[in-house]
Amino acid sequence: MRTQVAIAGAGPAGLLLSHLLRLRGIDSVVLESRDRAYVEKRQRAGMLEQGTVDVLRDSGVGERLDREGLTHHGLELRFDGAGHRIPLSELTGGRTVTVYAQTEIVKDLIAARLAAGGEIHFETEVLSVDPGAPTVTFRRDGRVETLECDVIAGCDGFHGVCRPAVPDTRVHEREYPFAWLGILADVPPSTDELIYAYSERGFALHSLRSPKISRLYLQVDPAEDIAAWPDERIWSELRARFATDDGWELRDGPILEKSITPMRSFVAEPMRHDRLFLAGDAAHIVPPTGAKGLNLAISDVVVLAEALGAWYDSGTTELLDAYSDTCLRRVWRAEHFSYWMTTLLHKDPRQDAFGHRLQLSHLEYVAASKAAATTLAENYVGAAPLL
């Protein structure tokens, strides 16, 4: 097998990269270890920055996003029994965020690639990559084969084989003393905009997937057993953390899915070695509080597609040589914002009464100060352009 760009991983990063390359007349092959049904059902983030929406729309895969996505102009910080709205659009020159599940982005991209005759090989395990040759060795239908290429894009996630192929990687990481218990519930959302709640009981987030499906999260201990959280306990704890003095009520209903996800910050530098380029979770992880993970992955592959386009068009390597530094500037900004949001809104189990009062004071400042609220809003909607 031979192609111009070999892409390991059929998540949003790998699929969008393949789609963007096709628009530039560049061939690619996507290799994915899971089957198509699993990939299209894999639940992940669903909050899209303005820039991400623009990329999907401008590249021709935004029709269903425009029809079904839920555009938000603000969010709510809730603490001390009261809600405080942060007017995102008002503070950022009209920019917005959009709720559109990763599962739907993946479906849209797979459909677009297959309709254009693109090669996506599901149930194909990447065994190793050689950044110098460059080649990808993979197993499919019990046979080991090799894919020759000009460039390898490592979009195979945190546990993939691509990052270990980068020698002398500098790893920066932080583990947090809490995790998220997330649920998908068959109940209309109790809010029109996301609610980020801080209480002495811990953090809670009210998100949504559609006008009929709610997505909610609770801060729990990373060692917590999901079996210890029957549905009624989850709803009871959510009601306690979202409680306000004005009588606001949380709707509940059947829980369709539940899981516990530990939280970490992780960055691997550099994001390139020879002809291998890392993108998305293969290179960086953020805690989900700032809704940056998917958006960073999209940003990476937009930068990579532009750099590859310039290389194939004119032979210039300037953008390829700058790829890692270009991406990492945005990555570290997102890492800081995600860390800031996480520490602002979660209750550290080691925290004393002094720390609790400091946290409340910080939240009050963000809610009352236009300057502080603007900082939150600019980072949340993705004020910096993708390029």
CSV table of C-alpha atoms in Angstrom, one decimal:
chain,number,residue,atom,x,y,z
A,1,MET,CA,0.0,0.0,0.0
A,2,ARG,CA,1.1,3.5,-0.7
A,3,THR,CA,-0.4,7.0,0.0
A,4,GLN,CA,0.8,10.5,0.6
A,5,VAL,CA,-0.3,10.9,4.2
A,6,ALA,CA,-0.9,7.9,6.5
A,7,ILE,CA,-3.3,8.8,9.4
A,8,ALA,CA,-3.4,6.7,12.5
A,9,GLY,CA,-6.8,7.1,14.2
A,10,ALA,CA,-10.3,7.8,13.0
A,11,GLY,CA,-11.4,10.3,15.7
A,12,PRO,CA,-12.3,13.8,14.8
A,13,ALA,CA,-8.7,14.8,14.4
A,14,GLY,CA,-7.8,12.1,11.9
A,15,LEU,CA,-11.0,12.3,10.0
A,16,LEU,CA,-11.0,16.0,9.7
A,17,LEU,CA,-7.3,16.0,8.6
A,18,SER,CA,-8.2,13.5,5.8
A,19,HIS,CA,-11.1,15.7,4.8
A,20,LEU,CA,-9.0,18.9,4.7
A,21,LEU,CA,-6.3,17.1,2.7
A,22,ARG,CA,-8.7,15.9,0.1
A,23,LEU,CA,-9.8,19.5,-0.4
A,24,ARG,CA,-6.2,20.3,-1.3
A,25,GLY,CA,-5.8,17.3,-3.6
A,26,ILE,CA,-3.7,15.3,-1.2
A,27,ASP,CA,-4.3,11.6,-0.8
A,28,SER,CA,-4.5,9.9,2.6
A,29,VAL,CA,-5.4,6.6,4.2
A,30,VAL,CA,-7.0,6.4,7.7
A,31,LEU,CA,-6.3,3.4,9.9
A,32,GLU,CA,-8.5,2.8,12.9
A,33,SER,CA,-8.4,-0.2,15.3
A,34,ARG,CA,-12.1,-0.1,16.3
A,35,ASP,CA,-15.1,-0.9,14.1
A,36,ARG,CA,-17.2,1.9,12.6
A,37,ALA,CA,-20.1,1.4,15.0
A,38,TYR,CA,-17.8,1.8,18.0
A,39,VAL,CA,-16.2,5.0,16.6
A,40,GLU,CA,-19.5,6.6,15.8
A,41,LYS,CA,-20.9,5.9,19.3
A,42,ARG,CA,-17.8,7.0,21.3
A,43,GLN,CA,-19.0,9.7,23.7
A,44,ARG,CA,-16.7,12.6,24.1
A,45,ALA,CA,-16.8,16.4,24.3
A,46,GLY,CA,-19.6,18.3,22.6
A,47,MET,CA,-18.8,22.0,23.1
A,48,LEU,CA,-17.4,23.7,20.0
A,49,GLU,CA,-15.5,27.0,19.9
A,50,GLN,CA,-16.4,29.5,17.3
A,51,GLY,CA,-13.3,28.7,15.3
A,52,THR,CA,-14.1,25.0,15.2
A,53,VAL,CA,-17.6,25.7,13.9
A,54,ASP,CA,-16.1,28.0,11.3
A,55,VAL,CA,-13.7,25.3,10.1
A,56,LEU,CA,-16.4,22.6,9.8
A,57,ARG,CA,-18.8,24.9,8.1
A,58,ASP,CA,-16.2,26.3,5.6
A,59,SER,CA,-14.9,22.9,4.7
A,60,GLY,CA,-18.4,21.7,3.7
A,61,VAL,CA,-19.3,19.4,6.6
A,62,GLY,CA,-21.4,21.9,8.6
A,63,GLU,CA,-24.8,21.3,7.2
A,64,ARG,CA,-26.2,19.1,10.0
A,65,LEU,CA,-24.2,21.1,12.6
A,66,ASP,CA,-26.0,24.3,11.4
A,67,ARG,CA,-29.3,22.5,11.5
A,68,GLU,CA,-29.0,20.6,14.8
A,69,GLY,CA,-26.3,22.4,16.8
A,70,LEU,CA,-27.3,24.5,19.8
A,71,THR,CA,-25.7,27.9,19.7
A,72,HIS,CA,-24.9,29.5,23.1
A,73,HIS,CA,-24.3,33.1,23.8
A,74,GLY,CA,-23.5,32.8,27.5
A,75,LEU,CA,-23.0,30.5,30.4
A,76,GLU,CA,-23.8,30.5,34.1
A,77,LEU,CA,-21.5,30.4,37.1
A,78,ARG,CA,-23.5,29.2,40.1
A,79,PHE,CA,-22.3,29.4,43.7
A,80,ASP,CA,-23.5,30.4,47.2
A,81,GLY,CA,-27.1,29.8,46.2
A,82,ALA,CA,-27.2,32.2,43.2
A,83,GLY,CA,-26.5,32.1,39.5
A,84,HIS,CA,-24.3,34.6,37.6
A,85,ARG,CA,-24.5,34.8,33.8
A,86,ILE,CA,-21.3,35.4,31.8
A,87,PRO,CA,-22.5,37.0,28.5
A,88,LEU,CA,-19.9,35.3,26.2
A,89,SER,CA,-21.0,36.9,22.9
A,90,GLU,CA,-21.4,40.4,24.4
A,91,LEU,CA,-17.8,40.2,25.8
A,92,THR,CA,-16.2,38.8,22.7
A,93,GLY,CA,-17.5,40.8,19.8
A,94,GLY,CA,-20.4,38.4,19.0
A,95,ARG,CA,-18.5,35.1,19.2
A,96,THR,CA,-20.4,32.0,20.4
A,97,VAL,CA,-20.0,28.4,21.3
A,98,THR,CA,-22.1,25.5,19.9
A,99,VAL,CA,-23.2,22.3,21.5
A,100,TYR,CA,-22.9,19.5,18.9
A,101,ALA,CA,-21.8,16.0,20.1
A,102,GLN,CA,-18.4,14.5,19.0
A,103,THR,CA,-20.4,11.5,17.9
A,104,GLU,CA,-22.2,13.6,15.3
A,105,ILE,CA,-19.0,15.3,14.0
A,106,VAL,CA,-17.5,11.8,13.5
A,107,LYS,CA,-20.6,10.6,11.6
A,108,ASP,CA,-20.5,13.7,9.4
A,109,LEU,CA,-16.8,13.3,8.6
A,110,ILE,CA,-17.0,9.6,7.9
A,111,ALA,CA,-20.0,10.1,5.6
A,112,ALA,CA,-18.1,12.9,3.8
A,113,ARG,CA,-14.9,10.9,3.4
A,114,LEU,CA,-16.7,7.7,2.1
A,115,ALA,CA,-18.8,9.8,-0.3
A,116,ALA,CA,-15.6,11.2,-1.7
A,117,GLY,CA,-14.0,7.8,-2.1
A,118,GLY,CA,-11.7,8.2,0.8
A,119,GLU,CA,-10.0,5.2,2.4
A,120,ILE,CA,-10.9,4.5,6.1
A,121,HIS,CA,-9.8,1.1,7.2
A,122,PHE,CA,-11.7,0.1,10.4
A,123,GLU,CA,-10.7,-2.8,12.6
A,124,THR,CA,-7.1,-2.2,11.5
A,125,GLU,CA,-4.6,-2.1,14.4
A,126,VAL,CA,-1.5,0.1,13.9
A,127,LEU,CA,1.4,-1.9,15.3
A,128,SER,CA,4.3,0.6,14.8
A,129,VAL,CA,5.3,3.6,12.8
A,130,ASP,CA,8.7,4.5,11.4
A,131,PRO,CA,9.1,8.3,11.2
A,132,GLY,CA,12.2,8.1,9.0
A,133,ALA,CA,11.1,5.7,6.3
A,134,PRO,CA,8.2,6.7,6.7
A,135,THR,CA,6.0,3.6,7.0
A,136,VAL,CA,3.2,2.3,9.1
A,137,THR,CA,2.9,-1.4,10.1
A,138,PHE,CA,-0.6,-2.6,10.8
A,139,ARG,CA,-2.6,-5.8,11.3
A,140,ARG,CA,-5.8,-6.3,9.4
A,141,ASP,CA,-7.8,-9.5,9.0
A,142,GLY,CA,-5.0,-11.4,10.8
A,143,ARG,CA,-2.4,-10.2,8.3
A,144,VAL,CA,0.5,-7.8,9.0
A,145,GLU,CA,1.0,-5.3,6.3
A,146,THR,CA,2.9,-2.1,5.6
A,147,LEU,CA,1.7,1.3,4.4
A,148,GLU,CA,4.3,3.5,2.7
A,149,CYS,CA,3.8,7.2,2.7
A,150,ASP,CA,5.4,10.7,2.7
A,151,VAL,CA,4.1,11.7,6.1
A,152,ILE,CA,2.5,10.1,9.1
A,153,ALA,CA,-0.1,11.9,11.2
A,154,GLY,CA,-0.4,10.4,14.7
A,155,CYS,CA,-4.0,11.0,15.6
A,156,ASP,CA,-4.3,7.8,17.6
A,157,GLY,CA,-5.0,9.2,21.1
A,158,PHE,CA,-3.2,9.1,24.4
A,159,HIS,CA,-2.7,5.3,24.4
A,160,GLY,CA,-1.6,5.0,20.7
A,161,VAL,CA,1.7,3.9,19.3
A,162,CYS,CA,2.7,7.2,17.6
A,163,ARG,CA,3.8,9.3,20.6
A,164,PRO,CA,6.3,6.6,21.8
A,165,ALA,CA,7.9,6.8,18.3
A,166,VAL,CA,9.0,10.4,19.1
A,167,PRO,CA,12.4,10.2,20.8
A,168,ASP,CA,13.5,12.4,23.7
A,169,THR,CA,9.9,13.5,24.4
A,170,ARG,CA,9.5,16.0,27.2
A,171,VAL,CA,6.4,15.2,29.2
A,172,HIS,CA,4.6,17.6,31.4
A,173,GLU,CA,1.6,16.3,33.4
A,174,ARG,CA,-0.6,16.9,36.5
A,175,GLU,CA,-3.0,14.6,38.1
A,176,TYR,CA,-6.0,16.1,39.9
A,177,PRO,CA,-7.5,14.8,43.2
A,178,PHE,CA,-10.9,14.4,41.7
A,179,ALA,CA,-12.8,12.9,38.8
A,180,TRP,CA,-16.1,13.5,36.9
A,181,LEU,CA,-19.0,11.2,37.2
A,182,GLY,CA,-20.8,11.9,33.9
A,183,ILE,CA,-24.3,10.9,32.9
A,184,LEU,CA,-26.4,11.0,29.8
A,185,ALA,CA,-30.1,11.3,30.7
A,186,ASP,CA,-33.3,11.0,28.7
A,187,VAL,CA,-34.7,14.2,30.0
A,188,PRO,CA,-35.0,17.7,28.5
A,189,PRO,CA,-32.4,20.1,29.9
A,190,SER,CA,-33.3,22.2,32.8
A,191,THR,CA,-31.3,25.1,31.4
A,192,ASP,CA,-30.8,26.9,28.1
A,193,GLU,CA,-27.1,27.5,28.7
A,194,LEU,CA,-24.5,25.5,30.6
A,195,ILE,CA,-24.3,25.8,34.4
A,196,TYR,CA,-21.0,25.5,36.1
A,197,ALA,CA,-21.7,25.1,39.8
A,198,TYR,CA,-19.4,25.3,42.8
A,199,SER,CA,-20.5,24.2,46.3
A,200,GLU,CA,-19.0,22.9,49.5
A,201,ARG,CA,-20.2,19.5,48.3
A,202,GLY,CA,-18.1,19.8,45.1
A,203,PHE,CA,-18.4,20.8,41.5
A,204,ALA,CA,-21.3,20.0,39.2
A,205,LEU,CA,-22.0,20.8,35.5
A,206,HIS,CA,-25.3,20.9,33.7
A,207,SER,CA,-24.7,20.5,30.0
A,208,LEU,CA,-26.9,19.2,27.2
A,209,ARG,CA,-26.8,17.1,24.0
A,210,SER,CA,-30.1,18.1,22.4
A,211,PRO,CA,-33.5,19.6,23.4
A,212,LYS,CA,-34.4,16.2,24.7
A,213,ILE,CA,-31.1,14.8,26.1
A,214,SER,CA,-29.2,16.2,29.1
A,215,ARG,CA,-25.5,15.7,29.9
A,216,LEU,CA,-24.6,16.2,33.6
A,217,TYR,CA,-21.4,15.8,35.7
A,218,LEU,CA,-20.5,15.5,39.4
A,219,GLN,CA,-17.1,15.8,41.0
A,220,VAL,CA,-16.2,12.6,42.7
A,221,ASP,CA,-13.1,10.9,44.1
A,222,PRO,CA,-11.0,9.3,41.4
A,223,ALA,CA,-11.2,5.9,43.2
A,224,GLU,CA,-15.0,6.0,43.4
A,225,ASP,CA,-16.9,2.9,42.3
A,226,ILE,CA,-19.6,3.6,39.8
A,227,ALA,CA,-21.7,0.9,41.4
A,228,ALA,CA,-21.9,3.0,44.5
A,229,TRP,CA,-23.9,5.6,42.5
A,230,PRO,CA,-27.4,4.3,41.8
A,231,ASP,CA,-29.6,6.7,39.8
A,232,GLU,CA,-31.4,8.2,42.7
A,233,ARG,CA,-28.2,9.1,44.5
A,234,ILE,CA,-26.9,10.8,41.4
A,235,TRP,CA,-30.0,12.9,41.0
A,236,SER,CA,-30.1,13.7,44.8
A,237,GLU,CA,-26.5,14.9,44.7
A,238,LEU,CA,-27.0,17.0,41.6
A,239,ARG,CA,-30.1,18.7,43.1
A,240,ALA,CA,-28.0,19.6,46.2
A,241,ARG,CA,-25.1,21.1,44.2
A,242,PHE,CA,-27.3,23.0,41.8
A,243,ALA,CA,-29.6,24.3,44.6
A,244,THR,CA,-30.4,28.1,44.5
A,245,ASP,CA,-32.3,30.4,46.7
A,246,ASP,CA,-34.8,31.3,44.0
A,247,GLY,CA,-36.4,27.8,43.8
A,248,TRP,CA,-34.9,26.7,40.5
A,249,GLU,CA,-35.6,23.0,40.0
A,250,LEU,CA,-33.6,20.2,38.2
A,251,ARG,CA,-35.5,17.9,36.0
A,252,ASP,CA,-34.6,14.2,36.3
A,253,GLY,CA,-35.3,11.2,34.2
A,254,PRO,CA,-33.9,7.8,33.0
A,255,ILE,CA,-30.1,7.7,32.9
A,256,LEU,CA,-28.9,6.2,29.7
A,257,GLU,CA,-25.2,6.1,30.4
A,258,LYS,CA,-22.9,6.7,33.4
A,259,SER,CA,-19.1,6.6,33.8
A,260,ILE,CA,-16.3,8.0,35.9
A,261,THR,CA,-13.4,9.8,34.2
A,262,PRO,CA,-10.2,10.8,36.0
A,263,MET,CA,-8.9,14.3,35.3
A,264,ARG,CA,-5.4,15.2,34.1
A,265,SER,CA,-3.3,17.7,32.3
A,266,PHE,CA,-0.7,16.3,29.9
A,267,VAL,CA,1.6,17.8,27.2
A,268,ALA,CA,4.2,16.0,25.2
A,269,GLU,CA,6.9,18.1,23.5
A,270,PRO,CA,7.8,18.2,20.6
A,271,MET,CA,4.8,17.3,18.5
A,272,ARG,CA,6.9,16.3,15.5
A,273,HIS,CA,9.8,14.0,14.8
A,274,ASP,CA,11.1,13.7,11.2
A,275,ARG,CA,8.0,12.8,9.1
A,276,LEU,CA,5.8,12.0,12.1
A,277,PHE,CA,3.4,14.7,13.3
A,278,LEU,CA,1.3,14.2,16.5
A,279,ALA,CA,-2.2,15.8,16.8
A,280,GLY,CA,-4.9,15.8,19.4
A,281,ASP,CA,-4.9,13.5,22.4
A,282,ALA,CA,-1.7,11.8,21.2
A,283,ALA,CA,0.1,15.0,22.2
A,284,HIS,CA,-2.0,16.7,24.9
A,285,ILE,CA,-4.8,16.1,27.3
A,286,VAL,CA,-6.7,18.8,29.2
A,287,PRO,CA,-9.2,18.5,32.1
A,288,PRO,CA,-12.7,18.8,30.6
A,289,THR,CA,-13.7,21.9,32.6
A,290,GLY,CA,-12.7,24.3,29.9
A,291,ALA,CA,-14.2,22.3,27.0
A,292,LYS,CA,-10.9,22.5,25.1
A,293,GLY,CA,-9.9,18.9,24.1
A,294,LEU,CA,-11.8,18.5,20.9
A,295,ASN,CA,-11.1,22.1,19.9
A,296,LEU,CA,-7.4,21.7,20.3
A,297,ALA,CA,-7.4,18.5,18.2
A,298,ILE,CA,-9.2,20.4,15.4
A,299,SER,CA,-6.7,23.3,15.7
A,300,ASP,CA,-3.8,20.9,15.4
A,301,VAL,CA,-5.0,19.3,12.1
A,302,VAL,CA,-5.9,22.7,10.6
A,303,VAL,CA,-2.3,23.8,11.1
A,304,LEU,CA,-1.0,20.5,9.8
A,305,ALA,CA,-3.2,20.5,6.7
A,306,GLU,CA,-2.1,24.1,5.8
A,307,ALA,CA,1.6,23.1,6.3
A,308,LEU,CA,1.2,19.9,4.2
A,309,GLY,CA,-0.6,21.9,1.5
A,310,ALA,CA,2.3,24.4,1.3
A,311,TRP,CA,4.8,21.6,1.2
A,312,TYR,CA,3.1,19.7,-1.6
A,313,ASP,CA,2.4,22.9,-3.6
A,314,SER,CA,5.8,24.5,-3.5
A,315,GLY,CA,8.2,22.3,-1.6
A,316,THR,CA,8.5,24.8,1.3
A,317,THR,CA,9.0,23.3,4.7
A,318,GLU,CA,8.6,26.5,6.7
A,319,LEU,CA,5.2,25.7,8.1
A,320,LEU,CA,6.0,22.0,8.7
A,321,ASP,CA,9.1,23.0,10.6
A,322,ALA,CA,7.1,25.4,12.7
A,323,TYR,CA,4.2,22.9,13.3
A,324,SER,CA,5.1,21.9,16.8
A,325,ASP,CA,5.8,25.4,18.1
A,326,THR,CA,2.7,26.8,16.4
A,327,CYS,CA,0.4,24.2,18.0
A,328,LEU,CA,2.1,24.3,21.4
A,329,ARG,CA,1.4,28.0,21.8
A,330,ARG,CA,-2.3,27.4,21.6
A,331,VAL,CA,-2.0,24.1,23.6
A,332,TRP,CA,-0.4,25.8,26.6
A,333,ARG,CA,-2.9,28.7,26.5
A,334,ALA,CA,-5.7,26.0,26.7
A,335,GLU,CA,-3.9,24.1,29.3
A,336,HIS,CA,-3.7,27.1,31.6
A,337,PHE,CA,-7.3,28.1,31.0
A,338,SER,CA,-8.5,24.5,31.7
A,339,TYR,CA,-6.4,24.4,34.9
A,340,TRP,CA,-7.7,27.8,36.0
A,341,MET,CA,-11.3,26.7,35.4
A,342,THR,CA,-10.8,23.4,37.2
A,343,THR,CA,-9.2,24.9,40.3
A,344,LEU,CA,-11.7,27.7,40.3
A,345,LEU,CA,-14.7,25.4,40.4
A,346,HIS,CA,-13.7,22.2,42.1
A,347,LYS,CA,-13.4,21.6,45.8
A,348,ASP,CA,-10.0,20.3,46.6
A,349,PRO,CA,-10.4,17.5,49.3
A,350,ARG,CA,-7.4,19.0,51.1
A,351,GLN,CA,-9.0,22.4,51.2
A,352,ASP,CA,-9.6,24.1,54.6
A,353,ALA,CA,-12.1,26.8,55.4
A,354,PHE,CA,-9.6,29.5,54.4
A,355,GLY,CA,-9.2,28.0,51.0
A,356,HIS,CA,-13.0,27.8,50.6
A,357,ARG,CA,-13.4,31.5,51.3
A,358,LEU,CA,-10.6,32.4,48.9
A,359,GLN,CA,-12.4,30.3,46.2
A,360,LEU,CA,-15.7,32.1,46.8
A,361,SER,CA,-13.9,35.5,46.7
A,362,HIS,CA,-12.4,34.6,43.3
A,363,LEU,CA,-15.8,33.5,41.9
A,364,GLU,CA,-17.4,36.7,43.2
A,365,TYR,CA,-14.7,38.7,41.4
A,366,VAL,CA,-15.2,36.9,38.1
A,367,ALA,CA,-19.0,37.3,38.3
A,368,ALA,CA,-18.8,41.0,39.3
A,369,SER,CA,-15.8,42.3,37.2
A,370,LYS,CA,-16.3,42.9,33.5
A,371,ALA,CA,-12.5,42.5,33.0
A,372,ALA,CA,-12.4,39.1,34.8
A,373,ALA,CA,-15.5,37.9,33.0
A,374,THR,CA,-14.0,38.9,29.6
A,375,THR,CA,-10.9,36.9,30.3
A,376,LEU,CA,-13.1,33.8,30.9
A,377,ALA,CA,-15.2,34.5,27.9
A,378,GLU,CA,-12.4,35.1,25.5
A,379,ASN,CA,-10.7,31.9,26.4
A,380,TYR,CA,-13.9,29.9,26.5
A,381,VAL,CA,-15.1,30.8,23.0
A,382,GLY,CA,-11.6,30.6,21.6
A,383,ALA,CA,-10.6,34.2,21.0
A,384,ALA,CA,-7.4,33.4,19.1
A,385,PRO,CA,-7.8,32.3,15.5
A,386,LEU,CA,-6.9,28.7,14.5
A,387,LEU,CA,-4.0,30.0,12.4
